[in-house]
mmCIF file of N, CA and C in Angstrom:
data_model
loop_
_atom_site.group_PDB
_atom_site.id
_atom_site.type_symbol
_atom_site.label_atom_id
_atom_site.label_comp_id
_atom_site.label_asym_id
_atom_site.label_seq_id
_atom_site.Cartn_x
_atom_site.Cartn_y
_atom_site.Cartn_z
ATOM 1 N N MET A 1 -78.001 170.128 180.609
ATOM 2 C CA MET A 1 -77.212 169.866 179.436
ATOM 3 C C MET A 1 -77.686 168.560 178.803
ATOM 4 N N TYR A 2 -77.993 168.571 177.527
ATOM 5 C CA TYR A 2 -78.391 167.384 176.796
ATOM 6 C C TYR A 2 -77.172 166.723 176.182
ATOM 7 N N VAL A 3 -77.218 165.405 176.105
ATOM 8 C CA VAL A 3 -76.149 164.646 175.465
ATOM 9 C C VAL A 3 -76.738 164.043 174.204
ATOM 10 N N ARG A 4 -76.234 164.410 173.059
ATOM 11 C CA ARG A 4 -76.744 163.870 171.802
ATOM 12 C C ARG A 4 -75.808 162.787 171.298
ATOM 13 N N ARG A 5 -76.408 161.668 170.866
ATOM 14 C CA ARG A 5 -75.611 160.556 170.384
ATOM 15 C C ARG A 5 -75.721 160.406 168.873
ATOM 16 N N SER A 6 -76.893 160.326 168.346
ATOM 17 C CA SER A 6 -77.073 160.219 166.908
ATOM 18 C C SER A 6 -78.496 160.647 166.577
ATOM 19 N N PHE A 7 -78.793 160.772 165.305
ATOM 20 C CA PHE A 7 -80.116 161.235 164.906
ATOM 21 C C PHE A 7 -81.207 160.228 165.223
ATOM 22 N N GLU A 8 -80.885 158.959 165.389
ATOM 23 C CA GLU A 8 -81.898 157.938 165.615
ATOM 24 C C GLU A 8 -82.268 157.764 167.090
ATOM 25 N N GLU A 9 -81.499 158.328 168.004
ATOM 26 C CA GLU A 9 -81.765 158.167 169.423
ATOM 27 C C GLU A 9 -82.148 159.507 170.042
ATOM 28 N N PRO A 10 -83.178 159.522 170.902
ATOM 29 C CA PRO A 10 -83.574 160.769 171.555
ATOM 30 C C PRO A 10 -82.465 161.280 172.471
ATOM 31 N N PRO A 11 -82.432 162.587 172.762
ATOM 32 C CA PRO A 11 -81.406 163.128 173.653
ATOM 33 C C PRO A 11 -81.558 162.599 175.076
ATOM 34 N N VAL A 12 -80.459 162.560 175.796
ATOM 35 C CA VAL A 12 -80.447 162.084 177.177
ATOM 36 C C VAL A 12 -80.295 163.279 178.106
ATOM 37 N N HIS A 13 -81.077 163.305 179.156
ATOM 38 C CA HIS A 13 -81.004 164.387 180.134
ATOM 39 C C HIS A 13 -81.102 163.766 181.528
ATOM 40 N N PRO A 14 -80.236 164.139 182.465
ATOM 41 C CA PRO A 14 -80.251 163.531 183.796
ATOM 42 C C PRO A 14 -81.587 163.611 184.525
ATOM 43 N N GLU A 15 -82.409 164.611 184.248
ATOM 44 C CA GLU A 15 -83.697 164.736 184.929
ATOM 45 C C GLU A 15 -84.722 163.722 184.442
ATOM 46 N N HIS A 16 -84.454 163.037 183.327
ATOM 47 C CA HIS A 16 -85.413 162.100 182.759
ATOM 48 C C HIS A 16 -85.169 160.664 183.189
ATOM 49 N N VAL A 17 -84.418 160.448 184.221
ATOM 50 C CA VAL A 17 -84.101 159.097 184.668
ATOM 51 C C VAL A 17 -85.325 158.418 185.267
ATOM 52 N N GLY A 18 -86.224 159.126 185.867
ATOM 53 C CA GLY A 18 -87.434 158.542 186.422
ATOM 54 C C GLY A 18 -87.365 158.388 187.939
ATOM 55 N N VAL A 19 -86.212 158.047 188.460
ATOM 56 C CA VAL A 19 -85.975 158.030 189.899
ATOM 57 C C VAL A 19 -84.666 158.752 190.127
ATOM 58 N N HIS A 20 -84.420 159.165 191.335
ATOM 59 C CA HIS A 20 -83.186 159.889 191.617
ATOM 60 C C HIS A 20 -81.984 158.985 191.393
ATOM 61 N N GLU A 21 -80.951 159.539 190.762
ATOM 62 C CA GLU A 21 -79.768 158.762 190.435
ATOM 63 C C GLU A 21 -79.159 158.087 191.648
ATOM 64 N N SER A 22 -79.213 158.717 192.804
ATOM 65 C CA SER A 22 -78.608 158.139 193.996
ATOM 66 C C SER A 22 -79.360 156.906 194.481
ATOM 67 N N GLU A 23 -80.608 156.733 194.069
ATOM 68 C CA GLU A 23 -81.408 155.597 194.503
ATOM 69 C C GLU A 23 -81.143 154.347 193.675
ATOM 70 N N VAL A 24 -80.687 154.486 192.467
ATOM 71 C CA VAL A 24 -80.510 153.349 191.572
ATOM 72 C C VAL A 24 -79.030 153.049 191.410
ATOM 73 N N THR A 25 -78.677 151.781 191.584
ATOM 74 C CA THR A 25 -77.300 151.367 191.349
ATOM 75 C C THR A 25 -77.273 150.415 190.165
ATOM 76 N N PHE A 26 -76.136 150.339 189.512
ATOM 77 C CA PHE A 26 -75.978 149.491 188.340
ATOM 78 C C PHE A 26 -74.798 148.552 188.547
ATOM 79 N N SER A 27 -74.941 147.334 188.037
ATOM 80 C CA SER A 27 -73.866 146.352 188.077
ATOM 81 C C SER A 27 -73.751 145.704 186.711
ATOM 82 N N VAL A 28 -72.524 145.469 186.269
ATOM 83 C CA VAL A 28 -72.297 144.740 185.023
ATOM 84 C C VAL A 28 -72.039 143.293 185.391
ATOM 85 N N MET A 29 -72.870 142.401 184.863
ATOM 86 C CA MET A 29 -72.705 140.977 185.127
ATOM 87 C C MET A 29 -72.195 140.306 183.864
ATOM 88 N N GLU A 30 -71.037 139.700 183.964
ATOM 89 C CA GLU A 30 -70.461 138.981 182.834
ATOM 90 C C GLU A 30 -71.224 137.672 182.636
ATOM 91 N N CYS A 31 -71.322 137.236 181.403
ATOM 92 C CA CYS A 31 -71.878 135.920 181.044
ATOM 93 C C CYS A 31 -73.315 135.712 181.508
ATOM 94 N N SER A 32 -74.112 136.743 181.645
ATOM 95 C CA SER A 32 -75.463 136.563 182.169
ATOM 96 C C SER A 32 -76.551 136.644 181.108
ATOM 97 N N SER A 33 -76.209 137.001 179.874
ATOM 98 C CA SER A 33 -77.226 137.009 178.822
ATOM 99 C C SER A 33 -77.361 135.601 178.252
ATOM 100 N N GLN A 34 -78.382 135.381 177.429
ATOM 101 C CA GLN A 34 -78.591 134.066 176.832
ATOM 102 C C GLN A 34 -77.431 133.647 175.945
ATOM 103 N N ARG A 35 -76.716 134.607 175.415
ATOM 104 C CA ARG A 35 -75.578 134.306 174.546
ATOM 105 C C ARG A 35 -74.242 134.424 175.267
ATOM 106 N N GLY A 36 -74.289 134.510 176.574
ATOM 107 C CA GLY A 36 -73.066 134.558 177.362
ATOM 108 C C GLY A 36 -72.371 135.903 177.366
ATOM 109 N N LYS A 37 -73.091 136.952 177.068
ATOM 110 C CA LYS A 37 -72.512 138.300 177.025
ATOM 111 C C LYS A 37 -72.801 139.057 178.323
ATOM 112 N N ARG A 38 -72.218 140.253 178.422
ATOM 113 C CA ARG A 38 -72.424 141.108 179.592
ATOM 114 C C ARG A 38 -73.850 141.630 179.651
ATOM 115 N N LYS A 39 -74.318 141.867 180.881
ATOM 116 C CA LYS A 39 -75.628 142.463 181.092
ATOM 117 C C LYS A 39 -75.491 143.519 182.175
ATOM 118 N N LEU A 40 -76.084 144.681 181.942
ATOM 119 C CA LEU A 40 -76.114 145.753 182.931
ATOM 120 C C LEU A 40 -77.411 145.597 183.719
ATOM 121 N N VAL A 41 -77.308 145.498 185.026
ATOM 122 C CA VAL A 41 -78.469 145.249 185.870
ATOM 123 C C VAL A 41 -78.661 146.435 186.805
ATOM 124 N N SER A 42 -79.877 146.973 186.840
ATOM 125 C CA SER A 42 -80.166 148.095 187.739
ATOM 126 C C SER A 42 -80.880 147.584 188.982
ATOM 127 N N SER A 43 -80.694 148.284 190.072
ATOM 128 C CA SER A 43 -81.317 147.878 191.333
ATOM 129 C C SER A 43 -82.827 148.102 191.332
ATOM 130 N N ASN A 44 -83.341 148.833 190.342
ATOM 131 C CA ASN A 44 -84.789 149.058 190.279
ATOM 132 C C ASN A 44 -85.508 148.031 189.404
ATOM 133 N N GLY A 45 -84.804 146.978 188.970
ATOM 134 C CA GLY A 45 -85.465 145.860 188.313
ATOM 135 C C GLY A 45 -85.402 145.816 186.801
ATOM 136 N N PHE A 46 -84.539 146.580 186.173
ATOM 137 C CA PHE A 46 -84.397 146.545 184.720
ATOM 138 C C PHE A 46 -83.025 146.004 184.345
ATOM 139 N N THR A 47 -82.958 145.334 183.204
ATOM 140 C CA THR A 47 -81.679 144.820 182.712
ATOM 141 C C THR A 47 -81.435 145.363 181.310
ATOM 142 N N TYR A 48 -80.165 145.533 180.990
ATOM 143 C CA TYR A 48 -79.758 146.109 179.714
ATOM 144 C C TYR A 48 -78.646 145.257 179.117
ATOM 145 N N VAL A 49 -78.591 145.214 177.793
ATOM 146 C CA VAL A 49 -77.518 144.520 177.096
ATOM 147 C C VAL A 49 -76.728 145.532 176.277
ATOM 148 N N TYR A 50 -75.507 145.159 175.950
ATOM 149 C CA TYR A 50 -74.606 146.017 175.184
ATOM 150 C C TYR A 50 -75.222 146.326 173.823
ATOM 151 N N LYS A 51 -75.258 147.598 173.462
ATOM 152 C CA LYS A 51 -75.746 147.998 172.144
ATOM 153 C C LYS A 51 -74.575 148.342 171.242
ATOM 154 N N ARG A 52 -73.747 149.287 171.679
ATOM 155 C CA ARG A 52 -72.556 149.638 170.902
ATOM 156 C C ARG A 52 -71.669 150.575 171.711
ATOM 157 N N PHE A 53 -70.460 150.748 171.221
ATOM 158 C CA PHE A 53 -69.504 151.660 171.828
ATOM 159 C C PHE A 53 -69.445 152.905 170.970
ATOM 160 N N ASN A 54 -69.532 154.076 171.597
ATOM 161 C CA ASN A 54 -69.449 155.343 170.884
ATOM 162 C C ASN A 54 -68.009 155.839 171.011
ATOM 163 N N PRO A 55 -67.199 155.679 169.956
ATOM 164 C CA PRO A 55 -65.786 156.044 170.062
ATOM 165 C C PRO A 55 -65.541 157.538 170.253
ATOM 166 N N SER A 56 -66.401 158.387 169.725
ATOM 167 C CA SER A 56 -66.174 159.827 169.864
ATOM 168 C C SER A 56 -66.349 160.297 171.309
ATOM 169 N N LYS A 57 -67.246 159.652 172.058
ATOM 170 C CA LYS A 57 -67.479 160.033 173.453
ATOM 171 C C LYS A 57 -66.888 159.029 174.433
ATOM 172 N N GLN A 58 -66.308 157.962 173.907
ATOM 173 C CA GLN A 58 -65.713 156.919 174.743
ATOM 174 C C GLN A 58 -66.715 156.376 175.764
ATOM 175 N N THR A 59 -67.953 156.106 175.310
ATOM 176 C CA THR A 59 -68.983 155.561 176.189
ATOM 177 C C THR A 59 -69.616 154.332 175.562
ATOM 178 N N THR A 60 -70.140 153.478 176.410
ATOM 179 C CA THR A 60 -70.868 152.297 175.971
ATOM 180 C C THR A 60 -72.355 152.587 176.080
ATOM 181 N N ILE A 61 -73.096 152.277 175.047
ATOM 182 C CA ILE A 61 -74.546 152.472 175.050
ATOM 183 C C ILE A 61 -75.193 151.121 175.335
ATOM 184 N N TRP A 62 -76.089 151.102 176.299
ATOM 185 C CA TRP A 62 -76.796 149.890 176.705
ATOM 186 C C TRP A 62 -78.275 150.042 176.359
ATOM 187 N N ARG A 63 -78.896 148.998 175.790
ATOM 188 C CA ARG A 63 -80.331 149.014 175.487
ATOM 189 C C ARG A 63 -81.048 148.035 176.405
ATOM 190 N N CYS A 64 -82.330 148.265 176.617
ATOM 191 C CA CYS A 64 -83.114 147.376 177.467
ATOM 192 C C CYS A 64 -83.085 145.973 176.882
ATOM 193 N N SER A 65 -83.005 144.972 177.736
ATOM 194 C CA SER A 65 -82.884 143.590 177.268
ATOM 195 C C SER A 65 -84.210 142.975 176.843
ATOM 196 N N VAL A 66 -85.324 143.675 177.043
ATOM 197 C CA VAL A 66 -86.629 143.136 176.641
ATOM 198 C C VAL A 66 -86.824 143.364 175.149
ATOM 199 N N ARG A 67 -86.635 142.321 174.388
ATOM 200 C CA ARG A 67 -86.829 142.339 172.935
ATOM 201 C C ARG A 67 -87.348 140.976 172.526
ATOM 202 N N ASN A 68 -88.536 140.926 171.976
ATOM 203 C CA ASN A 68 -89.085 139.680 171.444
ATOM 204 C C ASN A 68 -90.065 140.015 170.330
ATOM 205 N N LYS A 69 -90.826 139.039 169.868
ATOM 206 C CA LYS A 69 -91.737 139.259 168.740
ATOM 207 C C LYS A 69 -92.841 140.257 169.056
ATOM 208 N N THR A 70 -93.249 140.324 170.311
ATOM 209 C CA THR A 70 -94.384 141.178 170.663
ATOM 210 C C THR A 70 -93.996 142.489 171.328
ATOM 211 N N SER A 71 -92.787 142.599 171.833
ATOM 212 C CA SER A 71 -92.405 143.795 172.580
ATOM 213 C C SER A 71 -90.952 144.168 172.320
ATOM 214 N N THR A 72 -90.731 145.420 171.986
ATOM 215 C CA THR A 72 -89.380 145.956 171.828
ATOM 216 C C THR A 72 -89.297 147.214 172.674
ATOM 217 N N CYS A 73 -88.633 147.104 173.806
ATOM 218 C CA CYS A 73 -88.534 148.240 174.720
ATOM 219 C C CYS A 73 -87.532 149.256 174.175
ATOM 220 N N PRO A 74 -87.907 150.539 174.087
ATOM 221 C CA PRO A 74 -87.027 151.557 173.506
ATOM 222 C C PRO A 74 -86.017 152.166 174.484
ATOM 223 N N ALA A 75 -86.033 151.755 175.742
ATOM 224 C CA ALA A 75 -85.179 152.392 176.753
ATOM 225 C C ALA A 75 -83.701 152.067 176.541
ATOM 226 N N ILE A 76 -82.861 153.095 176.689
ATOM 227 C CA ILE A 76 -81.411 152.908 176.663
ATOM 228 C C ILE A 76 -80.807 153.712 177.811
ATOM 229 N N VAL A 77 -79.609 153.323 178.232
ATOM 230 C CA VAL A 77 -78.870 154.082 179.238
ATOM 231 C C VAL A 77 -77.432 154.243 178.776
ATOM 232 N N VAL A 78 -76.825 155.333 179.206
ATOM 233 C CA VAL A 78 -75.415 155.600 178.908
ATOM 234 C C VAL A 78 -74.738 156.054 180.198
ATOM 235 N N PRO A 79 -73.438 155.783 180.347
ATOM 236 C CA PRO A 79 -72.734 156.250 181.543
ATOM 237 C C PRO A 79 -72.729 157.775 181.611
ATOM 238 N N TRP A 80 -72.910 158.296 182.820
ATOM 239 C CA TRP A 80 -72.881 159.744 183.041
ATOM 240 C C TRP A 80 -72.228 159.977 184.395
ATOM 241 N N VAL A 81 -71.051 160.534 184.411
ATOM 242 C CA VAL A 81 -70.251 160.758 185.609
ATOM 243 C C VAL A 81 -70.056 159.407 186.306
ATOM 244 N N GLN A 82 -70.647 159.179 187.483
ATOM 245 C CA GLN A 82 -70.481 157.900 188.169
ATOM 246 C C GLN A 82 -71.767 157.095 188.215
ATOM 247 N N SER A 83 -72.715 157.405 187.353
ATOM 248 C CA SER A 83 -73.967 156.675 187.300
ATOM 249 C C SER A 83 -74.361 156.514 185.839
ATOM 250 N N PHE A 84 -75.628 156.293 185.588
ATOM 251 C CA PHE A 84 -76.147 156.164 184.236
ATOM 252 C C PHE A 84 -77.355 157.066 184.088
ATOM 253 N N VAL A 85 -77.611 157.510 182.867
ATOM 254 C CA VAL A 85 -78.832 158.254 182.566
ATOM 255 C C VAL A 85 -79.536 157.561 181.412
ATOM 256 N N SER A 86 -80.854 157.695 181.388
ATOM 257 C CA SER A 86 -81.634 157.046 180.339
ATOM 258 C C SER A 86 -82.058 158.059 179.291
ATOM 259 N N ASN A 87 -82.529 157.536 178.155
ATOM 260 C CA ASN A 87 -83.083 158.421 177.142
ATOM 261 C C ASN A 87 -84.487 158.828 177.584
ATOM 262 N N GLU A 88 -85.154 159.605 176.788
ATOM 263 C CA GLU A 88 -86.480 160.090 177.161
ATOM 264 C C GLU A 88 -87.552 159.012 177.051
ATOM 265 N N SER A 89 -87.240 157.887 176.433
ATOM 266 C CA SER A 89 -88.212 156.805 176.283
ATOM 267 C C SER A 89 -88.328 156.016 177.581
ATOM 268 N N ASN A 90 -89.554 155.823 178.033
ATOM 269 C CA ASN A 90 -89.790 155.002 179.212
ATOM 270 C C ASN A 90 -89.795 153.538 178.811
ATOM 271 N N HIS A 91 -89.615 152.668 179.789
ATOM 272 C CA HIS A 91 -89.708 151.238 179.520
ATOM 273 C C HIS A 91 -91.140 150.907 179.120
ATOM 274 N N SER A 92 -91.291 149.971 178.199
ATOM 275 C CA SER A 92 -92.618 149.575 177.727
ATOM 276 C C SER A 92 -93.138 148.364 178.504
ATOM 277 N N HIS A 93 -92.551 148.071 179.649
ATOM 278 C CA HIS A 93 -92.907 146.899 180.440
ATOM 279 C C HIS A 93 -92.653 147.211 181.912
ATOM 280 N N GLN A 94 -93.111 146.320 182.761
ATOM 281 C CA GLN A 94 -92.915 146.482 184.198
ATOM 282 C C GLN A 94 -91.506 146.045 184.598
ATOM 283 N N ALA A 95 -91.001 146.627 185.663
ATOM 284 C CA ALA A 95 -89.706 146.212 186.215
ATOM 285 C C ALA A 95 -89.868 144.872 186.924
ATOM 286 N N LYS A 96 -88.756 144.174 187.076
ATOM 287 C CA LYS A 96 -88.737 142.916 187.820
ATOM 288 C C LYS A 96 -87.863 143.121 189.057
ATOM 289 N N PRO A 97 -88.462 143.586 190.162
ATOM 290 C CA PRO A 97 -87.666 143.829 191.370
ATOM 291 C C PRO A 97 -86.926 142.565 191.806
ATOM 292 N N GLY A 98 -85.678 142.737 192.190
ATOM 293 C CA GLY A 98 -84.871 141.604 192.631
ATOM 294 C C GLY A 98 -84.153 140.880 191.514
ATOM 295 N N ILE A 99 -84.295 141.352 190.272
ATOM 296 C CA ILE A 99 -83.640 140.683 189.147
ATOM 297 C C ILE A 99 -82.125 140.714 189.303
ATOM 298 N N ASP A 100 -81.612 141.725 189.992
ATOM 299 C CA ASP A 100 -80.166 141.807 190.194
ATOM 300 C C ASP A 100 -79.655 140.654 191.059
ATOM 301 N N LYS A 101 -80.505 140.100 191.903
ATOM 302 C CA LYS A 101 -80.107 138.972 192.737
ATOM 303 C C LYS A 101 -80.483 137.639 192.101
ATOM 304 N N ALA A 102 -81.380 137.657 191.119
ATOM 305 C CA ALA A 102 -81.874 136.423 190.525
ATOM 306 C C ALA A 102 -81.024 135.907 189.369
ATOM 307 N N LEU A 103 -80.254 136.781 188.734
ATOM 308 C CA LEU A 103 -79.455 136.334 187.601
ATOM 309 C C LEU A 103 -78.373 135.366 188.043
ATOM 310 N N VAL A 104 -78.223 134.316 187.270
ATOM 311 C CA VAL A 104 -77.230 133.293 187.581
ATOM 312 C C VAL A 104 -75.969 133.579 186.791
ATOM 313 N N ILE A 105 -74.848 133.518 187.474
ATOM 314 C CA ILE A 105 -73.568 133.728 186.811
ATOM 315 C C ILE A 105 -72.906 132.374 186.622
ATOM 316 N N ASN A 106 -72.369 132.141 185.437
ATOM 317 C CA ASN A 106 -71.650 130.909 185.156
ATOM 318 C C ASN A 106 -70.280 130.995 185.821
ATOM 319 N N THR A 107 -70.121 130.353 186.962
ATOM 320 C CA THR A 107 -68.885 130.476 187.735
ATOM 321 C C THR A 107 -67.739 129.646 187.171
ATOM 322 N N LYS A 108 -68.000 128.764 186.216
ATOM 323 C CA LYS A 108 -66.928 127.967 185.625
ATOM 324 C C LYS A 108 -66.064 128.798 184.689
ATOM 325 N N ASP A 109 -66.604 129.861 184.176
ATOM 326 C CA ASP A 109 -65.869 130.729 183.266
ATOM 327 C C ASP A 109 -65.172 131.812 184.081
ATOM 328 N N PRO A 110 -63.838 131.917 184.016
ATOM 329 C CA PRO A 110 -63.133 132.916 184.822
ATOM 330 C C PRO A 110 -63.480 134.359 184.457
ATOM 331 N N ARG A 111 -64.049 134.594 183.273
ATOM 332 C CA ARG A 111 -64.455 135.946 182.880
ATOM 333 C C ARG A 111 -65.720 136.381 183.590
ATOM 334 N N CYS A 112 -66.469 135.445 184.146
ATOM 335 C CA CYS A 112 -67.774 135.728 184.739
ATOM 336 C C CYS A 112 -67.614 136.252 186.153
ATOM 337 N N LYS A 113 -67.882 137.524 186.308
ATOM 338 C CA LYS A 113 -67.759 138.161 187.610
ATOM 339 C C LYS A 113 -68.719 139.336 187.673
ATOM 340 N N LEU A 114 -68.852 139.935 188.835
ATOM 341 C CA LEU A 114 -69.750 141.065 189.040
ATOM 342 C C LEU A 114 -68.926 142.326 189.225
ATOM 343 N N ASP A 115 -69.143 143.325 188.362
ATOM 344 C CA ASP A 115 -68.461 144.612 188.466
ATOM 345 C C ASP A 115 -69.489 145.667 188.829
ATOM 346 N N ASN A 116 -69.348 146.284 189.978
ATOM 347 C CA ASN A 116 -70.299 147.313 190.420
ATOM 348 C C ASN A 116 -69.878 148.686 189.937
ATOM 349 N N TYR A 117 -70.863 149.532 189.629
ATOM 350 C CA TYR A 117 -70.617 150.926 189.250
ATOM 351 C C TYR A 117 -70.998 151.808 190.385
#
């Protein structure tokens, strides 16, 4: 079953995740982006930032956090049952294994905590 979001984003299919869903875990880290926003961190070394909320499907769309002058990664993930699935676009960069343990959380802010999925 394909999940369609809008005309600008490719369809999402669980088989296109790249690794088995049971192997990858995701955590939402509060206050971990450069602007103090939430970041979705995968155990396979990729990080995602909030893109938008889809009110019709009641889901949050996350885009890859790698965006700069030379590289714009097209990968996005959306919640699917108790995990996440990605779009058909692969990451345009290498993963950073251990990034889930390397991110620093600002502990002075009470909103900053780790929520596991």
